[in-house]
Coordinates of C-alpha atoms (C1' of nucleotides) and ligand atoms in Angstrom, one line a residue:
Chain A
M1274 CA 154.7 22.4 178.8
T1275 CA 158.4 23.0 178.7
R1276 CA 160.1 25.2 176.0
S1277 CA 161.7 22.1 174.5
E1278 CA 158.4 20.3 174.2
E1279 CA 156.8 23.3 172.5
N1280 CA 159.7 23.5 170.0
Y1281 CA 159.3 19.8 169.1
L1282 CA 155.5 20.2 168.6
K1283 CA 156.0 23.2 166.3
T1284 CA 158.6 21.3 164.3
I1285 CA 156.4 18.2 163.9
Y1286 CA 153.6 20.4 162.8
H1287 CA 155.8 22.2 160.2
L1288 CA 157.0 18.9 158.9
G1289 CA 153.5 17.9 158.0
G1290 CA 152.3 16.4 161.2
D1291 CA 149.0 17.9 160.1
E1292 CA 148.1 14.9 158.1
K1293 CA 148.1 11.3 159.4
V1294 CA 151.4 10.6 157.7
P1295 CA 153.9 10.1 160.4
V1296 CA 157.0 12.4 160.7
S1297 CA 160.3 10.5 161.0
T1298 CA 162.8 10.7 163.8
N1299 CA 165.5 11.7 161.4
A1300 CA 163.5 14.4 159.8
I1301 CA 162.8 16.0 163.2
A1302 CA 166.4 15.7 164.2
A1303 CA 167.6 17.3 161.0
Q1304 CA 165.2 20.2 161.3
M1305 CA 166.0 20.9 164.9
E1306 CA 169.7 20.4 164.5
T1307 CA 169.7 17.8 167.2
K1308 CA 170.4 14.0 167.4
P1309 CA 167.9 11.3 166.5
S1310 CA 168.4 9.7 169.9
S1311 CA 167.2 12.9 171.5
V1312 CA 164.1 12.9 169.3
T1313 CA 163.3 9.4 170.4
D1314 CA 163.5 10.4 174.0
M1315 CA 161.2 13.4 173.4
A1316 CA 158.8 11.3 171.3
K1317 CA 158.2 9.1 174.3
K1318 CA 157.6 12.1 176.5
L1319 CA 155.1 13.7 174.2
A1320 CA 153.3 10.4 173.7
E1321 CA 153.0 10.1 177.4
K1322 CA 151.3 13.5 177.5
N1323 CA 149.0 12.6 174.7
L1324 CA 150.4 15.2 172.3
V1325 CA 151.6 12.8 169.7
D1326 CA 151.0 9.2 168.7
Y1327 CA 154.2 7.3 168.7
Q1328 CA 155.1 3.7 167.8
K1329 CA 158.6 2.5 167.8
Y1330 CA 160.2 2.8 164.4
Q1331 CA 157.0 4.4 163.0
G1332 CA 157.7 8.1 163.7
V1333 CA 155.2 10.5 165.3
V1334 CA 151.8 12.0 164.4
L1335 CA 150.3 14.9 166.3
T1336 CA 147.2 14.1 168.2
S1337 CA 144.4 16.7 167.9
L1338 CA 145.6 18.1 171.3
G1339 CA 149.1 18.2 170.0
K1340 CA 148.0 20.0 166.8
Q1341 CA 146.0 22.6 168.7
T1342 CA 149.0 23.2 171.0
A1343 CA 151.3 23.6 168.0
L1344 CA 148.9 26.0 166.4
Q1345 CA 148.7 28.2 169.5
I1346 CA 152.5 28.4 169.6
I1347 CA 152.6 29.3 165.9
R1348 CA 149.9 31.9 166.6
K1349 CA 152.1 33.5 169.2
H1350 CA 155.2 33.4 167.0
R1351 CA 153.4 35.1 164.1
L1352 CA 151.7 37.7 166.2
W1353 CA 155.0 38.6 167.7
E1354 CA 156.5 38.9 164.3
V1355 CA 153.8 41.3 163.3
F1356 CA 154.5 43.3 166.4
L1357 CA 158.2 43.5 165.8
Y1358 CA 157.6 44.5 162.2
E1359 CA 154.8 46.9 162.6
K1360 CA 155.5 48.5 166.0
L1361 CA 159.2 48.2 166.4
D1362 CA 160.3 48.7 162.8
F1363 CA 162.2 45.4 162.5
Q1364 CA 162.9 44.3 159.0
W1365 CA 161.2 41.1 157.8
D1366 CA 164.4 39.2 157.9
E1367 CA 165.0 40.2 161.6
V1368 CA 161.8 39.2 163.2
H1369 CA 162.0 35.4 163.2
E1370 CA 164.9 34.9 165.7
V1371 CA 163.3 37.1 168.4
A1372 CA 159.9 35.6 167.8
E1373 CA 161.5 32.2 168.5
Q1374 CA 162.0 33.4 172.1
L1375 CA 158.8 35.4 172.5
E1376 CA 156.5 32.5 171.3
H1377 CA 157.2 30.8 174.6
I1378 CA 155.9 33.5 176.9
K1379 CA 152.9 32.2 178.8
S1380 CA 150.0 34.6 179.2
E1381 CA 146.7 34.3 177.4
Q1382 CA 145.9 37.9 178.3
L1383 CA 149.1 39.1 176.7
I1384 CA 148.4 37.4 173.4
D1385 CA 144.8 38.6 173.3
R1386 CA 145.8 42.2 173.9
L1387 CA 148.7 42.0 171.5
D1388 CA 146.3 40.7 168.9
A1389 CA 144.0 43.7 169.6
L1390 CA 146.9 46.2 169.5
L1391 CA 147.9 44.9 166.1
N1392 CA 144.3 45.0 164.9
Y1393 CA 143.7 41.3 164.6
P1394 CA 146.2 40.6 161.7
K1395 CA 145.5 37.6 159.5
F1396 CA 149.0 37.3 158.1
D1397 CA 152.6 37.7 159.4
P1398 CA 155.3 39.7 157.7
H1399 CA 156.2 36.7 155.5
G1400 CA 152.6 36.3 154.3
D1401 CA 152.0 33.2 156.5
P1402 CA 148.5 33.0 158.0
I1403 CA 148.1 33.5 161.7
P1404 CA 146.0 30.9 163.5
G1405 CA 143.0 32.2 165.5
K1406 CA 142.4 31.5 169.2
D1407 CA 140.3 28.6 167.9
G1408 CA 143.3 27.3 165.9
L1409 CA 141.7 28.0 162.6
L1410 CA 143.9 29.1 159.7
A1411 CA 142.8 31.5 157.0
V1412 CA 143.7 29.4 154.0
Q1413 CA 144.5 31.6 151.0
K1414 CA 144.7 30.0 147.5
K1415 CA 148.2 30.7 146.4
T1416 CA 150.5 29.4 143.7
L1417 CA 154.2 29.3 143.3
L1418 CA 155.4 31.9 140.8
S1419 CA 157.2 29.0 139.0
E1420 CA 153.8 27.5 138.3
L1421 CA 152.2 30.4 136.7
E1422 CA 151.5 30.4 132.9
E1423 CA 152.9 33.0 130.6
G1424 CA 150.8 36.1 130.6
Q1425 CA 149.2 35.4 134.0
N1426 CA 148.8 38.2 136.6
G1427 CA 148.8 38.0 140.3
L1428 CA 149.8 39.5 143.7
F1429 CA 152.9 38.6 145.6
V1430 CA 151.5 37.4 148.9
G1431 CA 154.1 35.2 150.6
V1432 CA 157.5 33.6 150.7
K1433 CA 158.3 29.9 151.0
D1434 CA 161.9 30.3 152.0
T1435 CA 162.2 32.7 155.0
S1436 CA 166.0 32.7 155.3
T1437 CA 167.7 36.0 155.8
S1438 CA 169.6 35.7 152.6
F1439 CA 166.5 35.1 150.5
L1440 CA 164.6 37.9 152.2
Q1441 CA 167.5 40.3 151.7
Y1442 CA 167.8 39.3 148.0
L1443 CA 164.1 40.4 147.7
D1444 CA 164.8 43.7 149.5
K1445 CA 167.7 44.4 147.3
N1446 CA 165.5 43.9 144.2
Q1447 CA 162.7 45.9 145.7
I1448 CA 160.4 42.9 145.7
A1449 CA 157.9 43.3 148.5
L1450 CA 154.6 41.7 149.7
G1451 CA 151.5 43.0 148.0
Q1452 CA 153.1 44.0 144.8
S1453 CA 151.4 43.0 141.5
I1454 CA 153.3 40.6 139.2
R1455 CA 152.9 39.5 135.6
L1456 CA 154.7 36.5 134.1
I1457 CA 156.0 37.7 130.8
E1458 CA 158.0 34.7 129.6
R1459 CA 159.5 31.4 130.8
E1460 CA 162.9 30.5 129.3
S1461 CA 162.6 26.8 128.7
F1462 CA 166.4 26.2 128.9
D1463 CA 166.9 27.1 132.6
Q1464 CA 163.3 27.7 133.7
S1465 CA 164.2 31.3 134.5
L1466 CA 161.4 33.9 134.2
Q1467 CA 161.0 37.3 132.8
I1468 CA 158.4 39.1 135.0
E1469 CA 157.0 42.6 135.3
I1470 CA 156.6 43.7 138.9
Q1471 CA 155.2 47.1 139.7
G1472 CA 155.9 48.3 136.2
R1473 CA 159.6 47.2 136.4
S1474 CA 160.9 44.4 134.3
L1475 CA 163.0 41.7 136.1
R1476 CA 164.6 38.3 135.3
L1477 CA 164.3 35.7 138.1
S1478 CA 166.0 32.3 138.4
H1479 CA 163.9 29.2 138.8
Q1480 CA 165.1 28.8 142.3
I1481 CA 163.8 32.3 143.2
A1482 CA 160.5 31.6 141.4
T1483 CA 159.9 28.4 143.5
N1484 CA 160.0 30.4 146.7
L1485 CA 157.5 33.2 145.9
Y1486 CA 153.8 32.7 146.5
I1487 CA 151.4 34.4 144.1
K1488 CA 147.7 34.9 144.5
T1489 CA 146.4 34.8 140.9
D1490 CA 143.7 37.2 139.8
Chain B
M344 CA 173.5 33.5 181.1
T345 CA 170.8 31.1 182.0
R346 CA 167.4 32.3 183.2
S347 CA 168.1 31.0 186.7
E348 CA 171.4 32.9 186.9
E349 CA 169.6 36.0 185.9
N350 CA 167.0 35.5 188.5
Y351 CA 169.6 35.1 191.2
L352 CA 171.4 38.2 190.2
K353 CA 168.3 40.2 190.2
T354 CA 167.3 38.9 193.7
I355 CA 170.8 39.7 195.1
Y356 CA 170.6 43.2 193.7
H357 CA 167.2 43.8 195.3
L358 CA 168.4 42.5 198.6
G359 CA 171.0 45.2 198.6
G360 CA 173.9 43.6 196.8
D361 CA 174.5 47.2 195.7
E362 CA 176.5 47.9 198.8
K363 CA 179.5 46.0 199.9
V364 CA 177.5 44.3 202.7
P365 CA 177.1 40.7 201.7
V366 CA 173.7 39.1 201.1
S367 CA 173.1 35.9 203.1
T368 CA 172.4 32.5 201.7
N369 CA 169.2 32.3 203.7
A370 CA 167.9 35.7 202.7
I371 CA 168.3 34.8 199.0
A372 CA 166.6 31.4 199.5
A373 CA 163.7 33.0 201.3
Q374 CA 163.2 35.7 198.7
M375 CA 163.3 33.1 195.8
E376 CA 161.3 30.5 197.6
T377 CA 164.0 27.9 197.2
K378 CA 166.4 26.1 199.5
P379 CA 169.6 27.4 201.0
S380 CA 171.5 24.4 199.5
S381 CA 170.4 25.5 196.0
V382 CA 171.6 29.0 196.8
T383 CA 175.0 27.7 197.8
D384 CA 175.3 25.8 194.5
M385 CA 174.4 28.9 192.5
A386 CA 176.7 31.2 194.5
K387 CA 179.6 29.0 193.4
K388 CA 178.5 29.1 189.8
L389 CA 178.1 32.9 189.8
A390 CA 181.5 33.4 191.6
E391 CA 183.1 31.2 188.9
K392 CA 181.7 33.6 186.3
N393 CA 182.9 36.6 188.2
L394 CA 179.4 37.9 188.8
V395 CA 179.6 37.8 192.6
D396 CA 182.2 37.6 195.2
Y397 CA 181.6 34.6 197.4
Q398 CA 183.4 33.2 200.4
K399 CA 182.1 30.2 202.3
Y400 CA 179.8 31.3 205.2
Q401 CA 180.1 34.9 204.2
G402 CA 177.3 35.4 201.7
V403 CA 177.6 37.0 198.3
V404 CA 178.3 40.5 197.0
L405 CA 177.7 41.5 193.4
T406 CA 180.8 42.3 191.4
S407 CA 180.6 45.4 189.2
L408 CA 179.9 43.0 186.3
G409 CA 177.2 41.3 188.3
K410 CA 175.7 44.6 189.2
Q411 CA 175.6 45.8 185.6
T412 CA 174.1 42.6 184.5
A413 CA 171.4 42.8 187.2
L414 CA 170.6 46.3 186.2
Q415 CA 170.1 45.4 182.6
I416 CA 167.6 42.7 183.6
I417 CA 165.8 45.2 185.8
R418 CA 165.8 47.6 182.9
K419 CA 164.1 45.0 180.7
H420 CA 161.7 44.1 183.4
R421 CA 160.5 47.7 183.9
L422 CA 160.4 48.6 180.3
W423 CA 158.2 45.6 179.6
E424 CA 156.0 46.6 182.6
V425 CA 155.6 50.1 181.0
F426 CA 154.7 48.4 177.6
L427 CA 152.1 46.2 179.2
Y428 CA 150.6 49.1 181.1
E429 CA 150.7 51.7 178.4
K430 CA 150.2 49.8 175.2
L431 CA 148.3 46.7 176.3
D432 CA 146.1 48.3 179.0
F433 CA 147.2 45.9 181.7
Q434 CA 146.4 47.1 185.3
W435 CA 149.4 47.9 187.5
D436 CA 148.9 44.8 189.5
E437 CA 148.9 42.6 186.5
V438 CA 152.2 43.6 184.8
H439 CA 154.8 42.1 187.1
E440 CA 154.1 38.4 186.5
V441 CA 154.4 38.7 182.7
A442 CA 157.4 40.9 182.9
E443 CA 159.1 38.2 185.0
Q444 CA 159.0 36.1 181.8
L445 CA 159.7 38.9 179.3
E446 CA 162.8 40.2 181.1
H447 CA 164.7 37.1 180.0
I448 CA 164.2 37.7 176.2
K449 CA 167.6 38.2 174.7
S450 CA 167.8 40.9 172.1
E451 CA 169.5 44.3 172.5
Q452 CA 167.7 45.6 169.4
L453 CA 164.3 44.6 170.9
I454 CA 164.9 46.5 174.1
D455 CA 166.3 49.6 172.3
R456 CA 163.3 49.8 170.1
L457 CA 160.9 49.1 172.9
D458 CA 162.4 51.9 174.8
A459 CA 161.9 54.2 171.8
L460 CA 158.3 53.0 171.3
L461 CA 157.6 53.9 174.9
N462 CA 159.3 57.3 174.6
Y463 CA 162.2 56.5 176.8
P464 CA 160.3 56.3 180.1
K465 CA 162.2 57.0 183.3
F466 CA 159.8 55.2 185.7
D467 CA 157.7 52.0 185.6
P468 CA 154.0 51.8 186.5
H469 CA 154.9 51.4 190.2
G470 CA 157.1 54.5 190.2
D471 CA 160.4 52.5 190.2
P472 CA 163.2 54.1 188.1
I473 CA 164.2 52.4 184.9
P474 CA 168.0 51.9 184.6
G475 CA 169.5 53.3 181.3
K476 CA 171.5 51.3 178.8
D477 CA 174.5 52.5 180.8
G478 CA 173.0 51.1 184.0
L479 CA 172.4 54.5 185.6
L480 CA 169.3 55.0 187.7
A481 CA 167.4 58.3 187.9
V482 CA 167.4 58.7 191.7
Q483 CA 164.4 60.7 192.8
K484 CA 164.3 62.1 196.3
K485 CA 161.3 60.5 197.9
T486 CA 160.0 60.0 201.4
L487 CA 157.6 57.5 202.9
L488 CA 154.2 59.0 203.6
S489 CA 154.6 57.8 207.2
E490 CA 157.6 60.1 207.6
L491 CA 155.9 63.3 206.5
E492 CA 155.2 66.0 209.0
E493 CA 151.7 67.3 209.7
G494 CA 150.8 69.9 207.1
Q495 CA 153.4 68.8 204.5
N496 CA 152.4 68.5 200.9
G497 CA 153.7 66.2 198.2
L498 CA 153.1 64.0 195.2
F499 CA 152.5 60.3 195.3
V500 CA 155.3 58.9 193.2
G501 CA 155.8 55.3 194.1
V502 CA 154.9 52.2 196.0
K503 CA 157.2 50.2 198.2
D504 CA 155.0 47.1 198.4
T505 CA 154.0 45.9 194.9
S506 CA 151.8 43.0 195.9
T507 CA 148.5 42.6 194.1
S508 CA 146.5 43.0 197.3
F509 CA 148.2 46.3 198.1
L510 CA 147.9 47.7 194.6
Q511 CA 144.2 46.7 194.5
Y512 CA 143.6 48.4 197.8
L513 CA 145.0 51.6 196.3
D514 CA 142.8 51.2 193.2
K515 CA 139.7 50.6 195.4
N516 CA 140.5 53.9 197.2
Q517 CA 141.2 55.7 194.0
I518 CA 144.8 56.4 195.0
A519 CA 147.0 56.6 191.9
L520 CA 150.5 57.7 191.0
G521 CA 150.9 61.4 190.4
Q522 CA 148.2 62.5 192.8
S523 CA 148.9 65.3 195.2
I524 CA 148.7 64.5 198.9
R525 CA 148.6 66.6 202.1
L526 CA 149.2 65.1 205.5
I527 CA 146.5 66.6 207.7
E528 CA 147.0 64.8 211.0
R529 CA 148.9 61.9 212.6
E530 CA 147.1 60.0 215.3
S531 CA 149.7 59.2 217.9
F532 CA 147.8 56.2 219.3
D533 CA 148.1 54.0 216.2
Q534 CA 150.1 56.1 213.9
S535 CA 147.2 56.3 211.4
L536 CA 147.1 59.3 209.2
Q537 CA 144.4 61.7 208.0
I538 CA 145.3 62.9 204.6
E539 CA 143.8 64.9 201.8
I540 CA 144.3 63.5 198.3
Q541 CA 143.0 65.2 195.2
G542 CA 140.6 67.1 197.3
R543 CA 139.2 64.0 199.1
S544 CA 139.8 63.3 202.8
L545 CA 141.0 59.8 203.7
R546 CA 142.2 57.9 206.7
L547 CA 145.2 55.5 206.2
S548 CA 146.7 53.0 208.6
H549 CA 150.3 53.1 209.5
Q550 CA 151.0 50.0 207.4
I551 CA 149.6 51.7 204.3
A552 CA 151.5 54.9 204.9
T553 CA 154.8 53.0 205.2
N554 CA 154.4 51.7 201.6
L555 CA 153.7 55.0 199.8
Y556 CA 156.5 57.1 198.5
I557 CA 156.0 60.9 198.4
K558 CA 158.0 63.5 196.6
T559 CA 157.7 66.5 198.9
D560 CA 157.3 69.9 197.4
Chain C
dT1161 C1' 166.4 -14.6 150.4
dT1162 C1' 170.4 -13.2 151.9
dT1163 C1' 173.4 -9.2 152.5
dC1164 C1' 174.3 -4.4 153.0
dT1165 C1' 172.8 0.2 154.3
dT1166 C1' 170.1 3.4 156.6
dT1167 C1' 167.2 4.5 160.3
dT1168 C1' 165.9 4.2 164.9
dT1169 C1' 166.4 2.8 169.6
dT1170 C1' 168.9 1.7 173.8
dA1171 C1' 172.5 2.2 177.2
dG1172 C1' 175.2 5.0 179.6
dA1173 C1' 176.8 9.5 180.6
dC1174 C1' 176.9 14.7 181.4
dA1175 C1' 175.2 19.5 182.6
dT1176 C1' 171.8 22.3 184.9
dC1177 C1' 169.0 23.1 188.6
dC1178 C1' 166.6 21.6 192.1
dC1179 C1' 165.8 18.7 196.4
dT1180 C1' 166.5 16.2 201.4
dA1181 C1' 169.4 14.7 205.1
dA1182 C1' 173.3 15.2 207.6
dA1183 C1' 177.6 17.5 208.8
dA1184 C1' 180.1 21.6 209.8
dA1185 C1' 180.6 26.3 211.0
dA1186 C1' 179.0 30.5 213.1
dA1187 C1' 176.3 33.0 216.3
dG1188 C1' 173.9 33.5 220.5
dA1189 C1' 172.9 32.3 225.4
dT1190 C1' 174.1 30.9 229.9
Chain D
dA97 C1' 184.1 29.0 228.1
dT98 C1' 180.7 25.9 227.0
dC99 C1' 176.3 24.7 225.4
dT100 C1' 172.5 25.5 222.2
dT101 C1' 170.5 27.2 218.2
dT102 C1' 170.8 28.9 213.7
dT103 C1' 173.0 29.2 209.4
dT104 C1' 175.5 27.3 205.8
dT105 C1' 177.7 23.7 203.4
dT106 C1' 178.3 19.0 201.7
dA107 C1' 176.8 14.6 200.0
dG108 C1' 173.9 12.2 197.3
dG109 C1' 170.1 12.0 194.3
dG110 C1' 166.0 13.2 191.0
dA111 C1' 164.1 15.4 186.6
dT112 C1' 165.0 17.4 182.2
dG113 C1' 167.3 17.5 178.0
dT114 C1' 171.2 16.7 175.6
dC115 C1' 175.1 13.7 173.7
dT116 C1' 178.1 9.3 171.9
dA117 C1' 178.5 4.6 170.9
dA118 C1' 176.5 0.4 170.2
dA119 C1' 172.6 -2.6 169.2
dA120 C1' 168.4 -3.6 166.8
dA121 C1' 165.1 -3.0 163.3
dA122 C1' 163.6 -1.7 158.8
dG123 C1' 164.4 -1.0 154.0
dA124 C1' 167.0 -1.6 149.7
dA125 C1' 169.9 -4.2 146.6
dA126 C1' 171.7 -8.2 144.8
Ligands
LIG2775 MN1 159.1 33.0 161.9
LIG2776 MN1 156.8 34.4 159.7
LIG2777 MN1 157.9 44.1 188.6
LIG2778 MN1 157.6 47.6 188.7

DNA sequence: TTTCTTTTTTAGACATCCCTAAAAAAAGAT
DNA sequence: ATCTTTTTTTAGGGATGTCTAAAAAAGAAA
């Protein structure tokens, strides 16, 4: 497996290659900031290796081998993110870029031991679940903050947008994973929310609220 | 800098590109298990980037930029070896291969923090010095065991050969870095040595003795 | 259903890094 | 000084992964 092949598999998985709905050439190209013609080339290569099913003009779907492979790369990515965050004091908006490189290191022993060093974490610093060696994901029932009802309580357990700017916005407002949240009121005009988080009262725009995952009580 | 360019620089450095004596095309090819024609191609590329001085048929010499670059890659390699050995319980014969991959990860912050996590180690698990951020090497005065005189004492501080088979030979004979050694007698017939190490008496062949570094008292 | 637009593929090319085979230069031997 | 061997370079090409431009197919609109 080349680094490029691994990156394509991961992208296809993130674009929903999980289901049987095919992922389009253009969608992959946009996500990877590359050209559709390059994607077509790679689709053929991955199909050749039985990692995706590909039919001309029909997009690609991960095979079960492709899905397992993608999950193992995601496992490495997220374990490295935990390492950077827990052991090297990186901020949660700094871990992704370096993990993009580290996820391609090939050594099963390395990942097993890293997993042990970190005490077998189940979630990465953004609240995303870490696939096991067997490729299984701990699925946590979570709701977007924007979908809570007034008066509902919950725990902030994950972010949907993991961009630096969004993560830094949360830092600036002292919003961090694990905090308890209560939806006080939804303003029907602009869908903005009044919430109470760790005792503090805050107003959040709809856009913010659609990027915070809450585990309701 | 591509991964390949980095590997060439490191190899040239190890082959003595430190001094002004040029390193030959064939020597580099042999060390890297590649073909001389590939080395010639790369020599031109590195010269273009001012990392080596190259003149047709004269081999290559690292420029000071090339030397600094090589030392930073070696710094990363050895810090990762310490990490694998100290934090992930790898054996000293297992660290090199994975470090060959990790040394190419690009993140100054990562290396700085790793250095801190490891408590700014000065030597890697094989006793090799770790270059500083400034490229300076802690030079330790050390002698090959084969060059000690009868009756001399010292500490075992490094290995010259770092092959798996040699390292495992040492493990099997419970010879480990930091142990104190005394040369009892040299057999003039085959240059084998009778030594005392940590109280135990051992006989070592000349070949073994030429691969152990001793810091004499 | 025909036309227009968007998506996808193909054709051809370029950069990197590697190879083999052959030519050229350097080094060693007589 | 000439011949022989070794080293190094050049020439040409293959694999990977990318791109642009043009052709083909699919989808949407009229
Ligand atoms: Mn990430
Ligand atoms: Mn993450
Ligand atoms: Mn090493
Ligand atoms: Mn080492």
